[in-house]
């Protein structure tokens, strides 16, 4: 079995309890893979030689040593594989950033869910996070320039009624921060998002308004500022002519999709091949 895109949640533990988290990250979960087994499964997945391999969570940097070890190992045997990681940025120190760049991480993705602390910190459910995040991204940008690295910095924004009117300012903010790719996605009514966020989902007309703004501005911004802007449908991979997307959870279970958690295999018992 080969997937051109592989996502693995290496942990569901997290430093945050975001209001919209689709998999309840940050809540008690002791049923995760042991370090050696996790490393084995990650390498088993990578042996299929995917185009893209994304390390997700939870907060992946809670298992930073496994990440360093995996990237270092894989870049020695398959330098063409694009390895990415998502993070909320809270644990990303200068030292960790230097190691991620040194070992060869290709893409790091942060979440920017507003142009102000009011909108961002509300969704992320923690005060003071916005300013700390901006500082972290700016410092990481300095590190990559110093290292002359071609690592890409991405941001994802979850649209809701408290931030969708800030979309132009969010794009401006990402441009100032030196972000290469901004991915905009809808609020998924899953996990904690089912617990009181119905009133914050955009209406059909609001989604159309946001989509039209992105359609008009994405090419202009690519040309003018060097930032790529993408609309991300979270279920898009299910409608491809050939299903080549692989999702694995923190227990080593193979899922149909991160948003449709139907278990279709167990990598603790079987190899992906």
PDB file of C-alpha atoms in Angstrom:
ATOM      1  CA  UNK A   1       0.000   0.000   0.000  1.00  0.00           C
ATOM      2  CA  UNK A   2       1.374   3.412  -0.956  1.00  0.00           C
ATOM      3  CA  UNK A   3       0.069   6.848  -0.077  1.00  0.00           C
ATOM      4  CA  UNK A   4       1.372   9.988  -1.705  1.00  0.00           C
ATOM      5  CA  UNK A   5       0.383  11.812   1.499  1.00  0.00           C
ATOM      6  CA  UNK A   6       0.823  10.320   4.966  1.00  0.00           C
ATOM      7  CA  UNK A   7      -0.351  11.915   8.206  1.00  0.00           C
ATOM      8  CA  UNK A   8       0.428  10.427  11.601  1.00  0.00           C
ATOM      9  CA  UNK A   9      -0.748  11.775  14.944  1.00  0.00           C
ATOM     10  CA  UNK A  10       2.235  10.818  17.082  1.00  0.00           C
ATOM     11  CA  UNK A  11       0.421  11.899  20.241  1.00  0.00           C
ATOM     12  CA  UNK A  12      -2.915  13.244  21.342  1.00  0.00           C
ATOM     13  CA  UNK A  13      -1.344  14.966  24.321  1.00  0.00           C
ATOM     14  CA  UNK A  14      -1.197  18.724  23.947  1.00  0.00           C
ATOM     15  CA  UNK A  15      -0.343  21.912  25.812  1.00  0.00           C
ATOM     16  CA  UNK A  16      -3.677  23.421  24.725  1.00  0.00           C
ATOM     17  CA  UNK A  17      -7.357  22.525  24.720  1.00  0.00           C
ATOM     18  CA  UNK A  18      -8.543  24.423  21.660  1.00  0.00           C
ATOM     19  CA  UNK A  19     -12.285  24.958  21.399  1.00  0.00           C
ATOM     20  CA  UNK A  20     -12.476  23.484  17.886  1.00  0.00           C
ATOM     21  CA  UNK A  21     -10.104  20.505  18.218  1.00  0.00           C
ATOM     22  CA  UNK A  22     -11.561  17.682  16.142  1.00  0.00           C
ATOM     23  CA  UNK A  23      -9.837  14.849  18.083  1.00  0.00           C
ATOM     24  CA  UNK A  24     -10.083  16.161  21.668  1.00  0.00           C
ATOM     25  CA  UNK A  25      -6.311  16.672  21.965  1.00  0.00           C
ATOM     26  CA  UNK A  26      -5.114  17.739  25.383  1.00  0.00           C
ATOM     27  CA  UNK A  27      -7.415  15.395  27.262  1.00  0.00           C
ATOM     28  CA  UNK A  28      -6.240  12.363  29.212  1.00  0.00           C
ATOM     29  CA  UNK A  29      -5.023   9.595  26.923  1.00  0.00           C
ATOM     30  CA  UNK A  30      -2.655   6.905  28.186  1.00  0.00           C
ATOM     31  CA  UNK A  31      -3.222   4.474  25.337  1.00  0.00           C
ATOM     32  CA  UNK A  32      -0.475   5.718  22.999  1.00  0.00           C
ATOM     33  CA  UNK A  33       2.332   3.940  21.214  1.00  0.00           C
ATOM     34  CA  UNK A  34       5.578   3.431  23.115  1.00  0.00           C
ATOM     35  CA  UNK A  35       8.519   5.363  21.686  1.00  0.00           C
ATOM     36  CA  UNK A  36      10.255   2.431  19.970  1.00  0.00           C
ATOM     37  CA  UNK A  37       7.031   1.151  18.457  1.00  0.00           C
ATOM     38  CA  UNK A  38       6.095   4.632  17.268  1.00  0.00           C
ATOM     39  CA  UNK A  39       9.496   5.032  15.607  1.00  0.00           C
ATOM     40  CA  UNK A  40       9.116   1.632  13.910  1.00  0.00           C
ATOM     41  CA  UNK A  41       5.667   2.461  12.566  1.00  0.00           C
ATOM     42  CA  UNK A  42       6.773   5.880  11.307  1.00  0.00           C
ATOM     43  CA  UNK A  43       9.591   4.262   9.364  1.00  0.00           C
ATOM     44  CA  UNK A  44       7.303   1.514   8.102  1.00  0.00           C
ATOM     45  CA  UNK A  45       4.991   4.208   6.695  1.00  0.00           C
ATOM     46  CA  UNK A  46       7.920   6.099   5.189  1.00  0.00           C
ATOM     47  CA  UNK A  47       9.136   2.912   3.476  1.00  0.00           C
ATOM     48  CA  UNK A  48       6.246   3.325   1.007  1.00  0.00           C
ATOM     49  CA  UNK A  49       8.136   6.403  -0.242  1.00  0.00           C
ATOM     50  CA  UNK A  50       5.320   8.969  -0.045  1.00  0.00           C
ATOM     51  CA  UNK A  51       5.656  12.430  -1.523  1.00  0.00           C
ATOM     52  CA  UNK A  52       4.645  14.060   1.757  1.00  0.00           C
ATOM     53  CA  UNK A  53       4.875  12.860   5.367  1.00  0.00           C
ATOM     54  CA  UNK A  54       3.198  15.039   8.010  1.00  0.00           C
ATOM     55  CA  UNK A  55       3.914  14.679  11.738  1.00  0.00           C
ATOM     56  CA  UNK A  56       0.779  15.766  13.589  1.00  0.00           C
ATOM     57  CA  UNK A  57      -0.860  15.617  17.006  1.00  0.00           C
ATOM     58  CA  UNK A  58      -1.773  16.684  19.641  1.00  0.00           C
ATOM     59  CA  UNK A  59       1.404  18.652  20.042  1.00  0.00           C
ATOM     60  CA  UNK A  60       4.180  16.709  18.270  1.00  0.00           C
ATOM     61  CA  UNK A  61       6.994  18.521  20.080  1.00  0.00           C
ATOM     62  CA  UNK A  62       6.010  16.696  23.256  1.00  0.00           C
ATOM     63  CA  UNK A  63       7.874  13.835  21.518  1.00  0.00           C
ATOM     64  CA  UNK A  64      10.610  15.947  19.963  1.00  0.00           C
ATOM     65  CA  UNK A  65      13.382  13.363  20.321  1.00  0.00           C
ATOM     66  CA  UNK A  66      11.463  10.890  18.152  1.00  0.00           C
ATOM     67  CA  UNK A  67      10.910  13.633  15.584  1.00  0.00           C
ATOM     68  CA  UNK A  68      14.625  14.480  15.435  1.00  0.00           C
ATOM     69  CA  UNK A  69      15.522  10.792  15.165  1.00  0.00           C
ATOM     70  CA  UNK A  70      12.958  10.116  12.442  1.00  0.00           C
ATOM     71  CA  UNK A  71      13.869  13.099  10.251  1.00  0.00           C
ATOM     72  CA  UNK A  72      17.589  12.377  10.597  1.00  0.00           C
ATOM     73  CA  UNK A  73      17.105   8.724   9.664  1.00  0.00           C
ATOM     74  CA  UNK A  74      14.766   9.306   6.732  1.00  0.00           C
ATOM     75  CA  UNK A  75      16.757  12.115   5.142  1.00  0.00           C
ATOM     76  CA  UNK A  76      19.713   9.734   4.904  1.00  0.00           C
ATOM     77  CA  UNK A  77      17.734   7.129   2.964  1.00  0.00           C
ATOM     78  CA  UNK A  78      15.062   9.165   1.152  1.00  0.00           C
ATOM     79  CA  UNK A  79      16.049  12.790   0.832  1.00  0.00           C
ATOM     80  CA  UNK A  80      13.251  13.444  -1.676  1.00  0.00           C
ATOM     81  CA  UNK A  81      10.425  12.872   0.837  1.00  0.00           C
ATOM     82  CA  UNK A  82       8.863  16.111   2.037  1.00  0.00           C
ATOM     83  CA  UNK A  83       8.569  15.969   5.837  1.00  0.00           C
ATOM     84  CA  UNK A  84       6.274  18.440   7.541  1.00  0.00           C
ATOM     85  CA  UNK A  85       5.161  19.061  11.108  1.00  0.00           C
ATOM     86  CA  UNK A  86       2.294  20.947  12.698  1.00  0.00           C
ATOM     87  CA  UNK A  87       2.751  22.720  16.024  1.00  0.00           C
ATOM     88  CA  UNK A  88       1.009  25.278  18.192  1.00  0.00           C
ATOM     89  CA  UNK A  89       4.439  26.855  18.767  1.00  0.00           C
ATOM     90  CA  UNK A  90       4.377  26.810  22.570  1.00  0.00           C
ATOM     91  CA  UNK A  91       7.314  24.394  22.891  1.00  0.00           C
ATOM     92  CA  UNK A  92       9.312  25.653  19.916  1.00  0.00           C
ATOM     93  CA  UNK A  93      12.453  27.085  21.492  1.00  0.00           C
ATOM     94  CA  UNK A  94      15.454  28.397  19.561  1.00  0.00           C
ATOM     95  CA  UNK A  95      17.348  25.175  20.274  1.00  0.00           C
ATOM     96  CA  UNK A  96      14.518  22.963  19.009  1.00  0.00           C
ATOM     97  CA  UNK A  97      14.097  25.146  15.935  1.00  0.00           C
ATOM     98  CA  UNK A  98      17.788  24.861  15.119  1.00  0.00           C
ATOM     99  CA  UNK A  99      17.609  21.060  15.365  1.00  0.00           C
ATOM    100  CA  UNK A 100      14.526  20.810  13.149  1.00  0.00           C
ATOM    101  CA  UNK A 101      16.292  22.868  10.494  1.00  0.00           C
ATOM    102  CA  UNK A 102      19.565  20.959  10.911  1.00  0.00           C
ATOM    103  CA  UNK A 103      17.967  17.526  10.510  1.00  0.00           C
ATOM    104  CA  UNK A 104      16.083  18.632   7.404  1.00  0.00           C
ATOM    105  CA  UNK A 105      12.428  19.342   8.202  1.00  0.00           C
ATOM    106  CA  UNK A 106      10.826  20.679   5.014  1.00  0.00           C
ATOM    107  CA  UNK A 107       7.724  22.425   6.335  1.00  0.00           C
ATOM    108  CA  UNK A 108       6.519  23.675   9.693  1.00  0.00           C
ATOM    109  CA  UNK A 109       2.892  24.713  10.135  1.00  0.00           C
ATOM    110  CA  UNK A 110       1.489  27.022  12.797  1.00  0.00           C
ATOM    111  CA  UNK A 111      -2.123  28.020  13.445  1.00  0.00           C
ATOM    112  CA  UNK A 112      -3.091  31.680  13.132  1.00  0.00           C
ATOM    113  CA  UNK A 113      -6.792  31.929  13.896  1.00  0.00           C
ATOM    114  CA  UNK A 114      -7.178  35.674  13.867  1.00  0.00           C
ATOM    115  CA  UNK A 115      -5.458  38.987  13.323  1.00  0.00           C
ATOM    116  CA  UNK A 116      -5.867  39.917  16.990  1.00  0.00           C
ATOM    117  CA  UNK A 117      -5.409  38.251  20.338  1.00  0.00           C
ATOM    118  CA  UNK A 118      -9.157  38.427  20.930  1.00  0.00           C
ATOM    119  CA  UNK A 119     -10.029  36.177  18.004  1.00  0.00           C
ATOM    120  CA  UNK A 120      -6.968  33.896  18.092  1.00  0.00           C
ATOM    121  CA  UNK A 121      -6.748  33.344  21.842  1.00  0.00           C
ATOM    122  CA  UNK A 122     -10.510  32.769  22.073  1.00  0.00           C
ATOM    123  CA  UNK A 123     -10.440  29.831  19.655  1.00  0.00           C
ATOM    124  CA  UNK A 124      -7.194  28.465  21.082  1.00  0.00           C
ATOM    125  CA  UNK A 125      -8.651  28.817  24.595  1.00  0.00           C
ATOM    126  CA  UNK A 126      -5.616  30.431  26.202  1.00  0.00           C
ATOM    127  CA  UNK A 127      -4.801  34.068  26.907  1.00  0.00           C
ATOM    128  CA  UNK A 128      -1.464  35.441  25.809  1.00  0.00           C
ATOM    129  CA  UNK A 129      -0.955  32.808  23.128  1.00  0.00           C
ATOM    130  CA  UNK A 130      -1.230  35.179  20.162  1.00  0.00           C
ATOM    131  CA  UNK A 131       1.666  37.463  21.101  1.00  0.00           C
ATOM    132  CA  UNK A 132       3.869  34.510  22.038  1.00  0.00           C
ATOM    133  CA  UNK A 133       3.070  32.831  18.724  1.00  0.00           C
ATOM    134  CA  UNK A 134       4.033  35.895  16.688  1.00  0.00           C
ATOM    135  CA  UNK A 135       7.345  36.073  18.543  1.00  0.00           C
ATOM    136  CA  UNK A 136       7.977  32.355  17.956  1.00  0.00           C
ATOM    137  CA  UNK A 137       7.302  32.600  14.213  1.00  0.00           C
ATOM    138  CA  UNK A 138       9.523  35.667  13.856  1.00  0.00           C
ATOM    139  CA  UNK A 139      12.348  33.949  15.717  1.00  0.00           C
ATOM    140  CA  UNK A 140      12.012  30.801  13.598  1.00  0.00           C
ATOM    141  CA  UNK A 141      12.151  32.936  10.468  1.00  0.00           C
ATOM    142  CA  UNK A 142      15.411  34.443  11.725  1.00  0.00           C
ATOM    143  CA  UNK A 143      16.782  30.929  12.323  1.00  0.00           C
ATOM    144  CA  UNK A 144      15.988  29.728   8.813  1.00  0.00           C
ATOM    145  CA  UNK A 145      17.544  32.812   7.241  1.00  0.00           C
ATOM    146  CA  UNK A 146      20.643  32.399   9.389  1.00  0.00           C
ATOM    147  CA  UNK A 147      20.912  28.743   8.345  1.00  0.00           C
ATOM    148  CA  UNK A 148      20.118  29.612   4.716  1.00  0.00           C
ATOM    149  CA  UNK A 149      17.469  26.902   4.873  1.00  0.00           C
ATOM    150  CA  UNK A 150      14.682  26.437   2.328  1.00  0.00           C
ATOM    151  CA  UNK A 151      12.246  25.122   4.965  1.00  0.00           C
ATOM    152  CA  UNK A 152       8.750  26.480   4.344  1.00  0.00           C
ATOM    153  CA  UNK A 153       6.700  28.182   7.041  1.00  0.00           C
ATOM    154  CA  UNK A 154       2.955  27.572   6.743  1.00  0.00           C
ATOM    155  CA  UNK A 155      -0.046  28.805   8.664  1.00  0.00           C
ATOM    156  CA  UNK A 156      -3.566  27.446   8.856  1.00  0.00           C
ATOM    157  CA  UNK A 157      -6.601  29.527   9.776  1.00  0.00           C
ATOM    158  CA  UNK A 158      -9.930  28.076  10.878  1.00  0.00           C
ATOM    159  CA  UNK A 159     -12.678  30.470   9.769  1.00  0.00           C
ATOM    160  CA  UNK A 160     -15.476  31.269  12.196  1.00  0.00           C
ATOM    161  CA  UNK A 161     -17.781  34.191  12.964  1.00  0.00           C
ATOM    162  CA  UNK A 162     -15.200  35.805  15.240  1.00  0.00           C
ATOM    163  CA  UNK A 163     -12.433  35.990  12.663  1.00  0.00           C
ATOM    164  CA  UNK A 164     -13.737  35.761   9.081  1.00  0.00           C
ATOM    165  CA  UNK A 165     -14.036  39.554   8.719  1.00  0.00           C
ATOM    166  CA  UNK A 166     -10.350  39.745   9.722  1.00  0.00           C
ATOM    167  CA  UNK A 167      -9.288  37.668   6.730  1.00  0.00           C
ATOM    168  CA  UNK A 168      -7.584  40.582   4.884  1.00  0.00           C
ATOM    169  CA  UNK A 169      -5.675  41.486   8.050  1.00  0.00           C
ATOM    170  CA  UNK A 170      -4.756  37.827   8.644  1.00  0.00           C
ATOM    171  CA  UNK A 171      -3.219  37.710   5.162  1.00  0.00           C
ATOM    172  CA  UNK A 172      -1.340  40.955   5.855  1.00  0.00           C
ATOM    173  CA  UNK A 173      -0.093  39.552   9.166  1.00  0.00           C
ATOM    174  CA  UNK A 174       1.135  36.335   7.558  1.00  0.00           C
ATOM    175  CA  UNK A 175       2.946  38.356   4.907  1.00  0.00           C
ATOM    176  CA  UNK A 176       4.712  40.458   7.565  1.00  0.00           C
ATOM    177  CA  UNK A 177       5.722  37.312   9.432  1.00  0.00           C
ATOM    178  CA  UNK A 178       7.351  35.832   6.330  1.00  0.00           C
ATOM    179  CA  UNK A 179       4.905  32.948   6.033  1.00  0.00           C
ATOM    180  CA  UNK A 180       5.083  31.142   2.698  1.00  0.00           C
ATOM    181  CA  UNK A 181       1.717  29.373   2.639  1.00  0.00           C
ATOM    182  CA  UNK A 182      -1.593  30.303   4.271  1.00  0.00           C
ATOM    183  CA  UNK A 183      -4.233  27.570   4.328  1.00  0.00           C
ATOM    184  CA  UNK A 184      -7.791  28.620   5.148  1.00  0.00           C
ATOM    185  CA  UNK A 185     -10.270  25.964   6.198  1.00  0.00           C
ATOM    186  CA  UNK A 186     -13.823  25.737   7.549  1.00  0.00           C
ATOM    187  CA  UNK A 187     -14.779  24.992  11.124  1.00  0.00           C
ATOM    188  CA  UNK A 188     -15.395  21.245  11.355  1.00  0.00           C
ATOM    189  CA  UNK A 189     -18.220  20.280  13.716  1.00  0.00           C
ATOM    190  CA  UNK A 190     -16.284  17.441  15.302  1.00  0.00           C
ATOM    191  CA  UNK A 191     -14.685  16.755  18.664  1.00  0.00           C
ATOM    192  CA  UNK A 192     -14.840  19.785  20.956  1.00  0.00           C
ATOM    193  CA  UNK A 193     -16.298  21.890  18.128  1.00  0.00           C
ATOM    194  CA  UNK A 194     -19.605  20.088  18.719  1.00  0.00           C
ATOM    195  CA  UNK A 195     -19.666  21.464  22.252  1.00  0.00           C
ATOM    196  CA  UNK A 196     -21.101  24.952  21.881  1.00  0.00           C
ATOM    197  CA  UNK A 197     -19.557  26.252  18.660  1.00  0.00           C
ATOM    198  CA  UNK A 198     -22.627  25.934  16.426  1.00  0.00           C
ATOM    199  CA  UNK A 199     -23.303  29.660  16.757  1.00  0.00           C
ATOM    200  CA  UNK A 200     -19.803  30.424  15.449  1.00  0.00           C
ATOM    201  CA  UNK A 201     -19.987  28.438  12.207  1.00  0.00           C
ATOM    202  CA  UNK A 202     -20.225  30.592   9.097  1.00  0.00           C
ATOM    203  CA  UNK A 203     -23.436  30.750   7.116  1.00  0.00           C
ATOM    204  CA  UNK A 204     -23.473  29.761   3.445  1.00  0.00           C
ATOM    205  CA  UNK A 205     -23.333  33.417   2.392  1.00  0.00           C
ATOM    206  CA  UNK A 206     -20.414  34.123   4.740  1.00  0.00           C
ATOM    207  CA  UNK A 207     -18.468  31.188   3.298  1.00  0.00           C
ATOM    208  CA  UNK A 208     -19.157  32.467  -0.221  1.00  0.00           C
ATOM    209  CA  UNK A 209     -17.992  35.934   0.798  1.00  0.00           C
ATOM    210  CA  UNK A 210     -14.752  34.546   2.231  1.00  0.00           C
ATOM    211  CA  UNK A 211     -14.190  32.219  -0.731  1.00  0.00           C
ATOM    212  CA  UNK A 212     -14.692  35.066  -3.205  1.00  0.00           C
ATOM    213  CA  UNK A 213     -12.207  37.215  -1.344  1.00  0.00           C
ATOM    214  CA  UNK A 214      -9.611  34.435  -1.482  1.00  0.00           C
ATOM    215  CA  UNK A 215     -10.311  33.797  -5.149  1.00  0.00           C
ATOM    216  CA  UNK A 216      -9.770  37.448  -6.031  1.00  0.00           C
ATOM    217  CA  UNK A 217      -6.680  37.931  -3.884  1.00  0.00           C
ATOM    218  CA  UNK A 218      -4.732  34.665  -3.960  1.00  0.00           C
ATOM    219  CA  UNK A 219      -3.002  35.273  -7.285  1.00  0.00           C
ATOM    220  CA  UNK A 220      -2.325  38.918  -6.525  1.00  0.00           C
ATOM    221  CA  UNK A 221      -0.687  38.026  -3.237  1.00  0.00           C
ATOM    222  CA  UNK A 222       1.423  35.279  -4.792  1.00  0.00           C
ATOM    223  CA  UNK A 223       2.715  37.774  -7.329  1.00  0.00           C
ATOM    224  CA  UNK A 224       3.113  40.738  -5.005  1.00  0.00           C
ATOM    225  CA  UNK A 225       4.146  39.300  -1.664  1.00  0.00           C
ATOM    226  CA  UNK A 226       5.308  35.745  -2.351  1.00  0.00           C
ATOM    227  CA  UNK A 227       2.647  34.180  -0.118  1.00  0.00           C
ATOM    228  CA  UNK A 228       0.553  31.294  -1.424  1.00  0.00           C
ATOM    229  CA  UNK A 229      -3.057  31.252  -0.222  1.00  0.00           C
ATOM    230  CA  UNK A 230      -5.061  28.034  -0.305  1.00  0.00           C
ATOM    231  CA  UNK A 231      -8.610  27.028   0.553  1.00  0.00           C
ATOM    232  CA  UNK A 232      -8.529  23.623   2.255  1.00  0.00           C
ATOM    233  CA  UNK A 233     -11.515  21.331   2.201  1.00  0.00           C
ATOM    234  CA  UNK A 234     -10.801  18.903   5.021  1.00  0.00           C
ATOM    235  CA  UNK A 235     -12.565  16.043   3.218  1.00  0.00           C
ATOM    236  CA  UNK A 236     -11.155  16.722  -0.237  1.00  0.00           C
ATOM    237  CA  UNK A 237      -8.882  13.671  -0.166  1.00  0.00           C
ATOM    238  CA  UNK A 238     -11.941  11.393  -0.014  1.00  0.00           C
ATOM    239  CA  UNK A 239     -13.098  12.536  -3.450  1.00  0.00           C
ATOM    240  CA  UNK A 240      -9.887  11.986  -5.377  1.00  0.00           C
ATOM    241  CA  UNK A 241      -9.988   9.531  -8.274  1.00  0.00           C
ATOM    242  CA  UNK A 242      -7.373   7.422  -6.475  1.00  0.00           C
ATOM    243  CA  UNK A 243      -7.449   7.349  -2.696  1.00  0.00           C
ATOM    244  CA  UNK A 244      -3.772   7.705  -1.828  1.00  0.00           C
ATOM    245  CA  UNK A 245      -4.034   9.417   1.543  1.00  0.00           C
ATOM    246  CA  UNK A 246      -2.974   7.499   4.663  1.00  0.00           C
ATOM    247  CA  UNK A 247      -3.954   8.558   8.190  1.00  0.00           C
ATOM    248  CA  UNK A 248      -2.629   6.884  11.339  1.00  0.00           C
ATOM    249  CA  UNK A 249      -3.591   7.785  14.891  1.00  0.00           C
ATOM    250  CA  UNK A 250      -1.548   7.812  18.089  1.00  0.00           C
ATOM    251  CA  UNK A 251      -2.436   4.156  18.738  1.00  0.00           C
ATOM    252  CA  UNK A 252      -1.020   2.973  15.417  1.00  0.00           C
ATOM    253  CA  UNK A 253      -4.456   2.438  13.914  1.00  0.00           C
ATOM    254  CA  UNK A 254      -4.988   3.075  10.208  1.00  0.00           C
ATOM    255  CA  UNK A 255      -8.001   5.356   9.671  1.00  0.00           C
ATOM    256  CA  UNK A 256     -10.179   6.108   6.671  1.00  0.00           C
ATOM    257  CA  UNK A 257      -9.671   9.826   7.347  1.00  0.00           C
ATOM    258  CA  UNK A 258      -8.708  12.053  10.294  1.00  0.00           C
ATOM    259  CA  UNK A 259     -12.277  13.372  10.137  1.00  0.00           C
ATOM    260  CA  UNK A 260     -13.952   9.987   9.616  1.00  0.00           C
ATOM    261  CA  UNK A 261     -12.290   7.848  12.310  1.00  0.00           C
ATOM    262  CA  UNK A 262     -13.245   4.454  10.926  1.00  0.00           C
ATOM    263  CA  UNK A 263     -10.449   1.983  11.726  1.00  0.00           C
ATOM    264  CA  UNK A 264      -9.365  -0.031   8.688  1.00  0.00           C
ATOM    265  CA  UNK A 265      -6.116  -1.523   9.982  1.00  0.00           C
ATOM    266  CA  UNK A 266      -3.684  -1.838  12.885  1.00  0.00           C
ATOM    267  CA  UNK A 267       0.015  -1.163  12.248  1.00  0.00           C
ATOM    268  CA  UNK A 268       0.955  -2.689  15.588  1.00  0.00           C
ATOM    269  CA  UNK A 269      -0.018  -6.036  14.070  1.00  0.00           C
ATOM    270  CA  UNK A 270       0.594  -5.550  10.372  1.00  0.00           C
ATOM    271  CA  UNK A 271       3.020  -3.687   8.124  1.00  0.00           C
ATOM    272  CA  UNK A 272       1.607  -0.999   5.834  1.00  0.00           C
ATOM    273  CA  UNK A 273       3.119  -2.899   2.901  1.00  0.00           C
TER     274      UNK A 273
END
